[in-house]
XYZ file of C-alpha atoms in Angstrom:
472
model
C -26.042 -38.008 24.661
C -28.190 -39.710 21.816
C -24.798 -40.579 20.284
C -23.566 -42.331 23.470
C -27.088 -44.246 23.537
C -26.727 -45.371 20.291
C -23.472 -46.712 20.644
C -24.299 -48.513 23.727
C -27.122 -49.767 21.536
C -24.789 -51.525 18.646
C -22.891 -52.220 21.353
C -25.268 -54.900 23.077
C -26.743 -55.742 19.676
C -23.156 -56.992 18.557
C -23.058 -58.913 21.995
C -25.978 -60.611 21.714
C -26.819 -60.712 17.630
C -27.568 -64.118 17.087
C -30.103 -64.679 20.041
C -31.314 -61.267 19.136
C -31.638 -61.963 15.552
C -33.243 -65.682 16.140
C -35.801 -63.897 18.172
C -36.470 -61.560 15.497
C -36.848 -64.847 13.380
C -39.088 -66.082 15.199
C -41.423 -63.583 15.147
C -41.349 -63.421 11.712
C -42.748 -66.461 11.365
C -45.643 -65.522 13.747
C -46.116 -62.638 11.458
C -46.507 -65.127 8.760
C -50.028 -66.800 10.122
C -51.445 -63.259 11.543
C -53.081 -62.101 7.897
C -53.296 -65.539 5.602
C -56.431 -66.573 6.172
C -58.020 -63.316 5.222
C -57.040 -62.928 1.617
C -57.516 -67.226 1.268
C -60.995 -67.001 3.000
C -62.657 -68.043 -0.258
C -60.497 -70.377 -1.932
C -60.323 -72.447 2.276
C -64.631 -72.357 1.889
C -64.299 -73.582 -2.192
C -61.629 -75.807 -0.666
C -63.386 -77.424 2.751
C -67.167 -76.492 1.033
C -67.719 -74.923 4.263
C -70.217 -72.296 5.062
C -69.698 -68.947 5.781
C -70.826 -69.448 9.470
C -68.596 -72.131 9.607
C -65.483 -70.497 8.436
C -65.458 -68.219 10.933
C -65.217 -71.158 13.113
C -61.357 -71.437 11.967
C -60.880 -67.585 13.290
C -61.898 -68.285 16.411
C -60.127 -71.636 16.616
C -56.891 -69.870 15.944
C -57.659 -66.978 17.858
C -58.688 -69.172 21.201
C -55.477 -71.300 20.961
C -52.921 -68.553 20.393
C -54.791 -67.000 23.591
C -53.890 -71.022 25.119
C -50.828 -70.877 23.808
C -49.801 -67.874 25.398
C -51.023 -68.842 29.095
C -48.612 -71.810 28.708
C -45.683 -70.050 27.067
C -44.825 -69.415 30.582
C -43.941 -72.942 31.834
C -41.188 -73.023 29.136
C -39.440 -69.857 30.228
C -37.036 -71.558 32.955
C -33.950 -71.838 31.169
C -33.023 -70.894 27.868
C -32.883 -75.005 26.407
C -36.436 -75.277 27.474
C -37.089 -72.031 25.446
C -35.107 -72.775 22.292
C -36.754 -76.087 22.419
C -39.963 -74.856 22.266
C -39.638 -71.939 20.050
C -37.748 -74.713 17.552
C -41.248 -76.929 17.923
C -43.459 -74.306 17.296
C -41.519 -72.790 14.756
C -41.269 -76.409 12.562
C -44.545 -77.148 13.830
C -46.015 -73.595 11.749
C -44.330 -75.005 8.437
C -45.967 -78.604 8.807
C -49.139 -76.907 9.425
C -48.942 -74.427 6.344
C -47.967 -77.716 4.027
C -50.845 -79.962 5.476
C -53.924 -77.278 4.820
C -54.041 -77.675 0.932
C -54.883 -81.467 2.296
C -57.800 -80.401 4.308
C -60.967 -80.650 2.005
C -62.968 -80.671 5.087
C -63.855 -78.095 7.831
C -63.113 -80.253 10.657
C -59.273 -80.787 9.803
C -58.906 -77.370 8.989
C -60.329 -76.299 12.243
C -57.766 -78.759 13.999
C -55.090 -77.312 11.951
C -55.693 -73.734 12.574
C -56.187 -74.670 16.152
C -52.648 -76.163 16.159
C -51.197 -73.291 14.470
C -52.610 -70.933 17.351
C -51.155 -72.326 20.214
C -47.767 -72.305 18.638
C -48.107 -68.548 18.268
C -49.072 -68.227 21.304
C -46.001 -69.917 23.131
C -43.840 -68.098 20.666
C -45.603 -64.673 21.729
C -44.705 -64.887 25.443
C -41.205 -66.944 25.141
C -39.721 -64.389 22.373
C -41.205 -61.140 24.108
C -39.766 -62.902 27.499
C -36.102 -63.687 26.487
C -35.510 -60.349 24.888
C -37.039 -58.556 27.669
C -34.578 -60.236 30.284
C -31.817 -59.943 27.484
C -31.639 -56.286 27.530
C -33.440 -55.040 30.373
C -33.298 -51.485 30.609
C -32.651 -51.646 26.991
C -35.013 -53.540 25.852
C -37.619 -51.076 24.010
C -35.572 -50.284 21.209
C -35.469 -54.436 20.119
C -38.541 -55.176 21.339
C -40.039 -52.369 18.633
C -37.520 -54.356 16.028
C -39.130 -57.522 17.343
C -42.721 -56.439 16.911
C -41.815 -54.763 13.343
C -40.776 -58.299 12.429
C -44.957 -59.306 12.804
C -45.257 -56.625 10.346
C -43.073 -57.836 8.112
C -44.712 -61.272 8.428
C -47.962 -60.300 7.958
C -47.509 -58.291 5.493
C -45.712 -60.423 3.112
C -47.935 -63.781 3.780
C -51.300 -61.723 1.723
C -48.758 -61.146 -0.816
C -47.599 -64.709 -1.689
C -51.014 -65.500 -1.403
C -52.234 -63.119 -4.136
C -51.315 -64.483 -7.317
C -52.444 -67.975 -6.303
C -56.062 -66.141 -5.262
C -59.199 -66.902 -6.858
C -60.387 -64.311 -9.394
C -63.266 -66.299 -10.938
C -65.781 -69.217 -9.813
C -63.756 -71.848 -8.151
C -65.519 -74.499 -9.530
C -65.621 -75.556 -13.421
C -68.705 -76.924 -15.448
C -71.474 -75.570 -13.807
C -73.754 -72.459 -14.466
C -74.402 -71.083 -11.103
C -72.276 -68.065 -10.551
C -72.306 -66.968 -6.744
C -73.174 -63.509 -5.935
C -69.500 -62.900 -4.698
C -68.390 -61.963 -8.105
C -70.943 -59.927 -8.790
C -68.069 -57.264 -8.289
C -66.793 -58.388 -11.859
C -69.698 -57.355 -13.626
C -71.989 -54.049 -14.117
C -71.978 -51.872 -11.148
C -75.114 -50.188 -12.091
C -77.211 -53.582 -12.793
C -76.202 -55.295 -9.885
C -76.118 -52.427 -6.577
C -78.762 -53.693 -4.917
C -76.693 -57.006 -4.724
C -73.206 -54.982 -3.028
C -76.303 -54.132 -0.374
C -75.222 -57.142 1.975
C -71.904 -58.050 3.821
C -69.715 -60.360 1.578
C -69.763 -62.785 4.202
C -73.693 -63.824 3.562
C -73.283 -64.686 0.053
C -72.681 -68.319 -0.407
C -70.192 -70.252 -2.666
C -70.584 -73.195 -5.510
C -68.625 -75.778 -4.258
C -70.652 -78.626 -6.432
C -67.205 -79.141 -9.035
C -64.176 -79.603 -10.152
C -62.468 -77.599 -8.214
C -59.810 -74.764 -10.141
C -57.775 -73.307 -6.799
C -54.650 -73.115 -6.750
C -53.844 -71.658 -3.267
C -52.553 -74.401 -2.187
C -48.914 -73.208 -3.871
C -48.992 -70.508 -1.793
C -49.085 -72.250 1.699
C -46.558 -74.726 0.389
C -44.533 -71.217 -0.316
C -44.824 -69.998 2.708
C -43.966 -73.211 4.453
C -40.935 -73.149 2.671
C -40.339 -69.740 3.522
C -40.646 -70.227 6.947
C -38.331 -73.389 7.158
C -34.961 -71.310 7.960
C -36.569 -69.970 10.990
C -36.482 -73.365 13.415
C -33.026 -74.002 11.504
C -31.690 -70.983 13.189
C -33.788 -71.885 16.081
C -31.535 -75.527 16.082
C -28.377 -73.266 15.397
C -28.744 -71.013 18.528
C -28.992 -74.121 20.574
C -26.108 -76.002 18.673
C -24.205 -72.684 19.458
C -25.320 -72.789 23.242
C -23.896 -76.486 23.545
C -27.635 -77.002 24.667
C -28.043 -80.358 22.254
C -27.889 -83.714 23.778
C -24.669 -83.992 21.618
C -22.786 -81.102 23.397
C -21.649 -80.198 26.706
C -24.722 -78.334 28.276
C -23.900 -74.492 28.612
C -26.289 -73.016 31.754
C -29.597 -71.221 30.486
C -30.369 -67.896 29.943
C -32.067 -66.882 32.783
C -29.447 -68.400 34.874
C -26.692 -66.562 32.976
C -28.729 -63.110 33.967
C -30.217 -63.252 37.386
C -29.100 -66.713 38.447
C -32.309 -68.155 38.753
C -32.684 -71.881 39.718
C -34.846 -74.729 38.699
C -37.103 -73.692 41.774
C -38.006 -70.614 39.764
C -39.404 -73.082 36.664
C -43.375 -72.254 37.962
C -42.601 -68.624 38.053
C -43.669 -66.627 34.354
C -46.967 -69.306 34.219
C -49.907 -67.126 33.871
C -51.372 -69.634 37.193
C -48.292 -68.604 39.183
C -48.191 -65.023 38.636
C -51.890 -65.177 39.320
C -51.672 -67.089 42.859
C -51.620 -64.919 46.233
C -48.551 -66.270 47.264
C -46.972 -64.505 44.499
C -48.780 -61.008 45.607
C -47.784 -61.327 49.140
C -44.775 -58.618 50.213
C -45.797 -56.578 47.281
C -47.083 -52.828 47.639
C -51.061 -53.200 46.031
C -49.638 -51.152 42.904
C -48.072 -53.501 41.711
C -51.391 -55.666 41.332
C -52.847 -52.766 39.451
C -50.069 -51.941 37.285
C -50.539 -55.662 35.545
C -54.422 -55.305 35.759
C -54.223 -51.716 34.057
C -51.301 -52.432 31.650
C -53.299 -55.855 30.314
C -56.679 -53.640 29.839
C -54.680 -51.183 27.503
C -53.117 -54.157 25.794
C -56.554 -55.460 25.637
C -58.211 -52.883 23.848
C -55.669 -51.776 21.692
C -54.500 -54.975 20.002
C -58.043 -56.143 20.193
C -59.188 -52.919 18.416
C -55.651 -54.057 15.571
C -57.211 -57.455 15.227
C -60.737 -56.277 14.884
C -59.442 -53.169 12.407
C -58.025 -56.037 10.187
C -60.295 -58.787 10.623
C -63.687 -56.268 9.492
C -62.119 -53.429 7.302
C -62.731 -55.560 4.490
C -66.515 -56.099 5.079
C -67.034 -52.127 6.289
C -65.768 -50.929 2.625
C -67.752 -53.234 0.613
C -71.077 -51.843 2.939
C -72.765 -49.614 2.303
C -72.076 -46.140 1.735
C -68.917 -47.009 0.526
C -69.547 -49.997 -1.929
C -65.885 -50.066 -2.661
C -64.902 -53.155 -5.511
C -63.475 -56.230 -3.738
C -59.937 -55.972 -5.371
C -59.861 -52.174 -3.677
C -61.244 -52.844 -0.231
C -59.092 -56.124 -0.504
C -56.149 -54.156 -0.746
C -57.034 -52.492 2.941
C -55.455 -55.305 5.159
C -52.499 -54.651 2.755
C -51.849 -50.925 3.649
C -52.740 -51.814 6.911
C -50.641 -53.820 7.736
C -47.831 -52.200 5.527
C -48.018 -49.089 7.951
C -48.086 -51.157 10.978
C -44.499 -52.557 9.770
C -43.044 -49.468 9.043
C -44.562 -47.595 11.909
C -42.581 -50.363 14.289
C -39.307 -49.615 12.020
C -39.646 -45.705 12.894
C -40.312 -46.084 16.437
C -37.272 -48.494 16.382
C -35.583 -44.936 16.024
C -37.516 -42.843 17.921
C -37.631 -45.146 21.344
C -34.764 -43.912 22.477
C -35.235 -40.408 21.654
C -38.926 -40.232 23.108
C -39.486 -41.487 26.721
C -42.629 -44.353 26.735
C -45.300 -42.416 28.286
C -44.673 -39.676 25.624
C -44.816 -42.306 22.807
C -48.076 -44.266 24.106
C -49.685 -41.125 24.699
C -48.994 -39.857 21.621
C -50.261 -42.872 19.791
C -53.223 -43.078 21.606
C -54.575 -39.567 20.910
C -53.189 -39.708 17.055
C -55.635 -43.236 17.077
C -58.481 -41.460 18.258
C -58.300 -38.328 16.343
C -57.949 -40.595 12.744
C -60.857 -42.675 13.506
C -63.086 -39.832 14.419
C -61.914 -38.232 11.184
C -63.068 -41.479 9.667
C -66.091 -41.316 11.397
C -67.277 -37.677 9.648
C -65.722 -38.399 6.405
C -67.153 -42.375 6.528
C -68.540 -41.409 3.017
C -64.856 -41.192 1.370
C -63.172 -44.429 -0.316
C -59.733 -41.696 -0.485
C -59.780 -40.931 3.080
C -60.602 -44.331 4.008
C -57.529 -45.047 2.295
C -55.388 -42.690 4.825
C -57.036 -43.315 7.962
C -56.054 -46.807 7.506
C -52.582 -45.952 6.871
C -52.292 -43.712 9.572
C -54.101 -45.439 12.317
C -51.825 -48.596 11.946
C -49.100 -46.097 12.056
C -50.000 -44.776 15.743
C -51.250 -48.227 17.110
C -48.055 -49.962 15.818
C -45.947 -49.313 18.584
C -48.379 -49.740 21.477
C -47.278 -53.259 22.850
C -44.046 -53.258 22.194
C -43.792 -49.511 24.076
C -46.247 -50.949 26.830
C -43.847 -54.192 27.673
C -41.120 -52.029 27.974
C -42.388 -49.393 29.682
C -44.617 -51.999 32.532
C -41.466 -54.042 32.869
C -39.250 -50.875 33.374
C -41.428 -49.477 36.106
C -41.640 -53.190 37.821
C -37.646 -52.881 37.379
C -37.042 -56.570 35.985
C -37.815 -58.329 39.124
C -41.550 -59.262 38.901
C -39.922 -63.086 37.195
C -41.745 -62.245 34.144
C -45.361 -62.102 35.326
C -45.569 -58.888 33.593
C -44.767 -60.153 30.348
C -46.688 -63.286 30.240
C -49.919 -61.190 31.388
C -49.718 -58.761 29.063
C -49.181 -60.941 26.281
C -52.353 -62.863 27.451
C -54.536 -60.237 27.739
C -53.195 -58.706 24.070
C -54.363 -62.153 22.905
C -57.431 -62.225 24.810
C -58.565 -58.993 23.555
C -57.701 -59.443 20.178
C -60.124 -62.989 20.279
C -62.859 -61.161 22.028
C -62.989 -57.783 20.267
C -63.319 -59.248 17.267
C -66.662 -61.607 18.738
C -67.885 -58.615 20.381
C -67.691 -56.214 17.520
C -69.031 -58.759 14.830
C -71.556 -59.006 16.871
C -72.549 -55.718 16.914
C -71.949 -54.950 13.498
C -73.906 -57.900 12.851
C -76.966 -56.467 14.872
C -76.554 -52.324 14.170
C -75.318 -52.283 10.941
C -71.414 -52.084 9.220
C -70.979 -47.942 10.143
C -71.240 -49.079 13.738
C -67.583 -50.782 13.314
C -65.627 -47.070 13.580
C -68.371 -46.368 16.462
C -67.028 -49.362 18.397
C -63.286 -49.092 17.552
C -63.509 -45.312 18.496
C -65.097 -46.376 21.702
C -62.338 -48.871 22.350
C -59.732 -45.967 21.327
C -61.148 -44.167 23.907
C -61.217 -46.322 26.955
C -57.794 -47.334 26.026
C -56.365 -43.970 26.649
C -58.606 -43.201 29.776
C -56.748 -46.498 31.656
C -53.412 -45.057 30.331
C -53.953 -41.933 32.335
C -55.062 -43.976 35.575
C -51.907 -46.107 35.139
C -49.372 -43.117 34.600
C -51.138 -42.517 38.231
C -50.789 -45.742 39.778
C -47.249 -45.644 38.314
C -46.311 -42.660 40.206
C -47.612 -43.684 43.127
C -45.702 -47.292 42.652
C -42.743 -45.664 42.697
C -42.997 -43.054 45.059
């Protein structure tokens, strides 16, 4: 039986390879933003002379606009030349972006650039998830774990061509003043009472000439990312979808012979409206409500795991070095990208409940394990590594699985919400937990990711209810 499935697998992917693939693309180049401004945090506040405070500005300006993005994505999902169109804009727009931040010395442009970067993500999130979802349908976990292993990828290689370009001394020459944040170059022993306070207090010279050279590395990556809208362009050249060709009929109309009437449906504002709840069991409401909590949490507890595992091993009691605790995102990420890869494999061996539930727990046990042993750089090390492993497959395995139970007919409400609140929560986790660790100290970070963790699984056993009932 797994041998039929697997042929009937290679089967569609030979059908469809070249949308699949430009999807795949596509996210890939989301990937590509995700972890950057971490590792370049320093080199962006020697570049802009912004403070720390106002730094964190550019987060949340990226963050709130990939959450805008994604409420929009859905008014481009009515045909497939509105889609490729937009995914090719986005796509080209992410390259322009990464090639015009080296020319923002101040932190207003920057903001505005991040900002612009965001919202692209966010209509690439919900039109990519969206086409391969109504590409494969029943089959659609299997590529929609290769599409979210593609993020992986992404992120994991943007911190990477970063690196070499990275700041290892003062970023400014001729000047005495040595800020405290390389402190971690010198003495442990004379300086611990410095590695006392979060990294993200200490200021930085900016009074200089400045020595960065980061700004190869977004050129790089802008580069790198340029063959992504060129396949983008291809697909539609290939679809006779250019003004040039004949005009083939869109993707949605291909599958379930939608019309132009159907362009509102997908919006976040249409899926939202009673009209669009009316002849529909209540279930279904709370199937979308439940799934988009779980998304919630858990990719808001991936952001926030990535976003302040940096500052949590240079606290105390760890006091990890900065080149060690910097190297955290890295593994992080790493496992996240070849967690997706193995449950590319094991999605259609496992059913989705089995897989989410599984993940779920696995999450929970490792970060109470980090929790008792919070004293241990080692297991740090593999808690890291094995949480991203067990949360990597939870949105990909939670879009299948809602859209499955909704059978493929809710116009792709499902997607777009879940997308939105997997955005949302990843923007406000991240406020809400800084917060905290702000006010209670860095050890209360596992405290509130465990807590998250937690919740998460309780609303996947109330929706494995609701689902039953749904379908009974």
């Amino acid at each position: 039986r797994m041998k039929l499935m697997e042929e009937q697998l290679w089967a569609l992917l030979k059908q469809h390879l070249q949308q699949t693939l430009t999807y795949w693309s596509v996210f890939f180049s989301f990937g590509l933003c995700i972890s950057f401004l971490g590792p370049t945090i320093l080199d962006l506040r020697c570049q802009t002379g912004a403070t720390a405070e106002q730094i964190t500005w550019v987060f949340f300006s990226q963050q709130f606009f990939l959450l805008v993005g994604s409420c929009l994505g859905g008014f481009f999902k009515k045909n497939l030349f509105t889609s490729l169109l937009a995914l090719f804009l986005c796509t080209l727009t992410i390259s322009v972006m990464f090639a015009a931040i080296p020319l923002c010395h101040h932190i207003v442009p920057l903001f505005v650039t991040m900002a612009i970067t965001g919202g692209a993500m966010g209509v690439i999130d919900t039109i990519a998830n969206y086409q391969l979802v109504n590409l494969y349908q029943k089959d659609s976990a299997v590529f929609l774990q290769a599409l979210h292993f593609f993020i992986g990828l992404g992120a994991l290689i943007s911190p990477l061509v970063a690196d070499p370009f990275l700041t290892e001394d003062s970023c400014v020459l001729n000047t005495s003043w040595t800020p405290k944040y390389f402190s971690f170059h010198q003495n442990e022993s004379d300086h611990k009472a410095e590695r006392l306070e979060p990294i993200s207090t200490y200021g930085v010279q900016t009074e200089g000439k400045g020595l960065s050279s980061v700004s190869y590395a977004f050129w790089i990556m802008a580069l790198i990312n340029l063959p992504v809208p060129a396949a983008v362009f291809t697909l539609m050249y290939q679809k006779r979808l250019l003004p040039c060709s004949r005009k083939a009929p869109g993707l949605l109309q291909e599958r379930s012979g939608s019309s132009s009437q159907d362009a509102g449906h997908g919006s976040l504002l249409a899926c939202c409206s009673t009209a669009n709840l009316q002849d529909h069991p209540p279930t279904l409401f709370f199937i979308h409500v439940l799934g988009g909590a779980i998304l919630f949490l858990t990719d808001g507890i991936m952001g926030s795991y990535a976003g302040f595992i940096y500052s949590y091993a240079v606290s105390p009691p760890l006091l990890m070095g900065h080149k060690a605790a910097g190297c955290l995102d890295s593994v992080f990420w790493a496992s996240i990208t070849i967690g997706r890869l193995g449950f590319i494999f094991m999605s259609y061996s496992f059913s989705a409940p089995r897989l989410l539930s599984s993940s779920l727990v696995g999450a929970i046990v490792v970060q109470l394990l980090l929790i008792i042993f919070y004293h241990s750089c080692v297991f740090l090390f593999i808690g890291t590594c094995v949480l991203g492993l067990c949360i990597s497959c939870m949105f990909p395995s939670m879009l299948a699985f809602t859209e499955d139970i909704l059978d493929y007919k809710g116009k792709g409400c499902a997607t777009t919400i879940l997308v939105t609140s997997a955005s949302t929560g990843e923007m406000l986790l991240q406020l809400v937990f800084g917060s905290v660790i702000h006010s209670e100290g860095s050890f209360s970070f596992l405290l509130c990711c465990t807590t998250a963790s937690v919740m998460a699984f309780c609303l996947f056993l109330l929706f494995l209810c609701v689902q039953r009932i749904h379908r009974s």
